[in-house]
Coordinates of C-alpha atoms in Angstrom, one line a residue:
M1 CA 8.6 -8.4 -14.7
Y2 CA 5.6 -8.3 -12.5
P3 CA 4.4 -11.8 -11.5
F4 CA 0.9 -11.5 -13.2
I5 CA 0.5 -15.2 -13.5
R6 CA 1.1 -15.7 -9.9
L7 CA -1.3 -12.8 -9.1
A8 CA -4.0 -14.5 -11.1
W9 CA -3.5 -17.8 -9.4
H10 CA -3.3 -16.2 -5.9
M11 CA -6.7 -14.2 -6.5
W12 CA -8.4 -17.4 -7.9
S13 CA -7.2 -19.3 -5.0
Q14 CA -8.9 -16.8 -2.7
R15 CA -12.2 -16.5 -4.3
K16 CA -14.0 -19.0 -2.1
A17 CA -12.0 -18.1 1.2
P18 CA -14.0 -17.0 4.2
R19 CA -14.6 -13.2 4.5
L20 CA -12.2 -11.4 6.9
A21 CA -13.0 -8.6 9.3
V22 CA -11.0 -5.4 8.7
T23 CA -8.2 -6.1 11.2
D24 CA -8.1 -10.0 10.8
I25 CA -4.9 -11.5 9.7
H26 CA -4.9 -12.9 6.2
V27 CA -2.5 -16.0 5.8
S28 CA -1.3 -16.9 2.4
H29 CA 1.4 -19.4 1.1
H30 CA 3.9 -18.6 -1.6
R31 CA 7.1 -20.4 -3.0
C32 CA 10.4 -18.7 -3.6
M33 CA 11.0 -19.8 -7.2
P34 CA 14.4 -19.6 -9.1
W35 CA 13.5 -16.5 -10.9
D36 CA 12.8 -14.7 -7.6
I37 CA 16.5 -15.0 -6.4
D38 CA 19.3 -12.6 -6.7
P39 CA 23.1 -13.1 -7.3
W40 CA 23.4 -14.2 -3.6
M41 CA 20.9 -17.1 -4.2
E42 CA 18.3 -15.5 -1.9
L43 CA 14.9 -13.9 -2.4
N44 CA 15.5 -10.6 -4.1
N45 CA 14.4 -7.6 -2.2
G46 CA 12.4 -6.1 -5.1
R47 CA 10.5 -9.5 -5.5
T48 CA 9.9 -9.5 -1.8
L49 CA 7.9 -6.3 -2.3
S50 CA 6.1 -7.9 -5.3
L51 CA 5.2 -11.0 -3.3
Y52 CA 3.9 -8.7 -0.5
D53 CA 1.7 -7.3 -3.2
L54 CA 0.1 -10.6 -3.7
G55 CA -0.5 -10.9 0.1
R56 CA -2.2 -7.5 0.3
L57 CA -4.3 -8.2 -2.8
G58 CA -5.5 -11.6 -1.4
A59 CA -6.3 -9.9 1.8
G60 CA -8.3 -7.2 -0.1
M61 CA -10.2 -9.9 -1.9
R62 CA -11.4 -11.5 1.4
L63 CA -12.0 -8.1 2.9
G64 CA -14.4 -7.2 0.1
L65 CA -11.9 -4.4 -1.0
I66 CA -11.3 -5.8 -4.5
A67 CA -15.1 -5.8 -5.2
A68 CA -15.4 -2.3 -3.8
L69 CA -12.5 -1.2 -6.1
R70 CA -14.3 -2.5 -9.2
R71 CA -17.7 -1.2 -8.1
R72 CA -16.4 2.4 -7.3
R73 CA -13.6 2.3 -10.1
W74 CA -10.9 3.0 -7.5
G75 CA -7.2 2.1 -7.6
L76 CA -4.5 1.3 -5.1
A77 CA -1.3 2.9 -4.2
V78 CA 1.5 2.3 -1.9
A79 CA 2.6 5.7 -0.3
G80 CA 5.5 4.3 1.8
A81 CA 7.1 1.3 3.0
S82 CA 9.6 0.2 5.6
V83 CA 11.0 -3.4 5.4
R84 CA 13.0 -5.2 7.9
Y85 CA 15.1 -8.3 6.5
R86 CA 16.3 -10.7 9.1
R87 CA 16.6 -14.2 7.5
R88 CA 17.3 -15.5 4.0
V89 CA 14.7 -17.0 1.9
T90 CA 16.3 -19.2 -0.6
A91 CA 15.0 -21.1 -3.9
F92 CA 12.0 -23.4 -3.5
Q93 CA 11.3 -22.5 0.2
K94 CA 7.7 -22.4 1.2
I95 CA 6.8 -18.9 2.6
E96 CA 3.8 -18.2 4.9
M97 CA 2.8 -14.7 4.5
R98 CA 0.7 -12.8 7.1
T99 CA -1.0 -9.6 6.2
Q100 CA -3.0 -7.4 8.6
C101 CA -4.5 -4.0 8.4
V102 CA -3.5 -2.5 11.7
G103 CA -5.2 0.8 11.3
W104 CA -5.8 4.2 9.4
D105 CA -5.7 7.8 9.9
G106 CA -7.1 10.7 7.8
R107 CA -5.1 10.0 4.8
F108 CA -3.7 6.4 4.9
V109 CA -4.3 2.8 5.6
Y110 CA -1.4 1.0 7.5
I111 CA -0.8 -2.7 6.7
V112 CA 1.8 -5.0 8.4
Q113 CA 3.1 -8.0 6.6
S114 CA 5.5 -10.7 7.4
M115 CA 7.2 -13.7 5.7
W116 CA 7.8 -16.9 7.6
V117 CA 9.7 -19.9 6.6
K118 CA 9.5 -23.1 9.0
G119 CA 8.2 -21.0 11.8
T120 CA 10.9 -18.3 11.6
C121 CA 10.1 -14.8 10.6
C122 CA 12.4 -13.7 7.6
S123 CA 11.1 -10.2 6.9
Q124 CA 8.4 -7.8 8.1
A125 CA 7.1 -4.8 6.1
L126 CA 5.0 -1.9 7.2
M127 CA 3.0 -0.3 4.3
R128 CA 1.3 3.0 4.1
T129 CA -1.2 2.5 1.5
A130 CA -4.0 4.5 -0.2
V131 CA -7.2 4.0 -2.4
T132 CA -7.3 6.4 -5.2
A133 CA -9.6 7.8 -7.7
K134 CA -9.0 10.5 -10.4
G135 CA -5.5 11.2 -9.2
R136 CA -6.3 11.8 -5.5
A137 CA -6.5 9.6 -2.4
I138 CA -9.9 8.6 -1.0
D139 CA -10.6 9.3 2.7
P140 CA -9.8 5.8 4.3
A141 CA -13.0 6.2 6.4
E142 CA -15.0 6.1 3.2
V143 CA -13.1 3.1 1.9
I144 CA -13.6 1.2 5.2
A145 CA -17.2 2.1 5.3
E146 CA -17.6 0.7 1.7
I147 CA -16.3 -2.7 2.7
G148 CA -18.9 -2.8 5.7
Y149 CA -16.9 -1.6 8.7
D150 CA -18.6 1.3 10.6
G151 CA -16.6 1.4 13.7
P152 CA -13.7 3.8 14.8
P153 CA -10.2 3.1 13.5
P154 CA -8.1 0.9 16.0
A155 CA -5.3 2.7 17.7
L156 CA -2.1 2.3 15.7
P157 CA 0.6 0.2 17.5
D158 CA 3.1 2.5 19.1
W159 CA 5.9 1.5 16.7
V160 CA 3.6 2.2 13.7
A161 CA 2.4 5.6 15.1
A162 CA 6.3 6.5 15.8
W163 CA 7.0 5.6 12.1
V164 CA 4.2 7.8 10.8
E165 CA 5.4 10.7 12.9
A166 CA 9.0 10.2 11.8
E167 CA 7.8 10.1 8.1
G168 CA 6.1 13.5 8.6
T169 CA 9.5 15.0 9.4
R170 CA 11.1 13.8 6.1
P171 CA 11.5 16.7 3.7
W172 CA 9.5 16.3 0.4
P173 CA 10.7 16.8 -2.2
P174 CA 14.2 15.6 -1.2
V175 CA 17.1 17.9 -1.7
A176 CA 20.3 16.0 -2.8
D177 CA 22.7 18.3 -1.3
E178 CA 21.0 18.1 2.2
V179 CA 21.1 14.3 2.1
R180 CA 24.7 14.2 1.3
S181 CA 25.8 16.8 3.9
G182 CA 23.7 15.0 6.7
T183 CA 21.4 18.1 7.3
A184 CA 18.3 16.4 6.1

């Protein structure tokens, strides 16, 4: 089940936090609870993505994005993700999450997030996100302007640009036989 109570708490806790510039890093703190763990007694990978949602929404609150979404009746979508897991997070550990918008292109906004426990990075996620209305994605430049930024998009880090390019070669929709035979 989605952590709605945690979401409400996190959003409430961010209501008076200082405003962020579009590429500033949002730092939030979370705790791995017993219902977040899997049979191997560590943070479940699906719950990791849900916790990353909380970090993005907290960042969105501080950027003025949540207010813009309400004002314009827009929605949010994740259009792709790549997560690298490197260290275990176990029950009751305190997590420091860092969330940063690293840039955008003509279709998507790219967000990098990481989870840290006692100064060690445990996982990092790259998210390709979109703001939506009436079943379509809104031009990121319009969204960024709506939250008060009028400059050009920052250059994507090389590794993010390479991921975007690699994702562009992935066939869609996927064909199961091609995946099994290794031709895709």
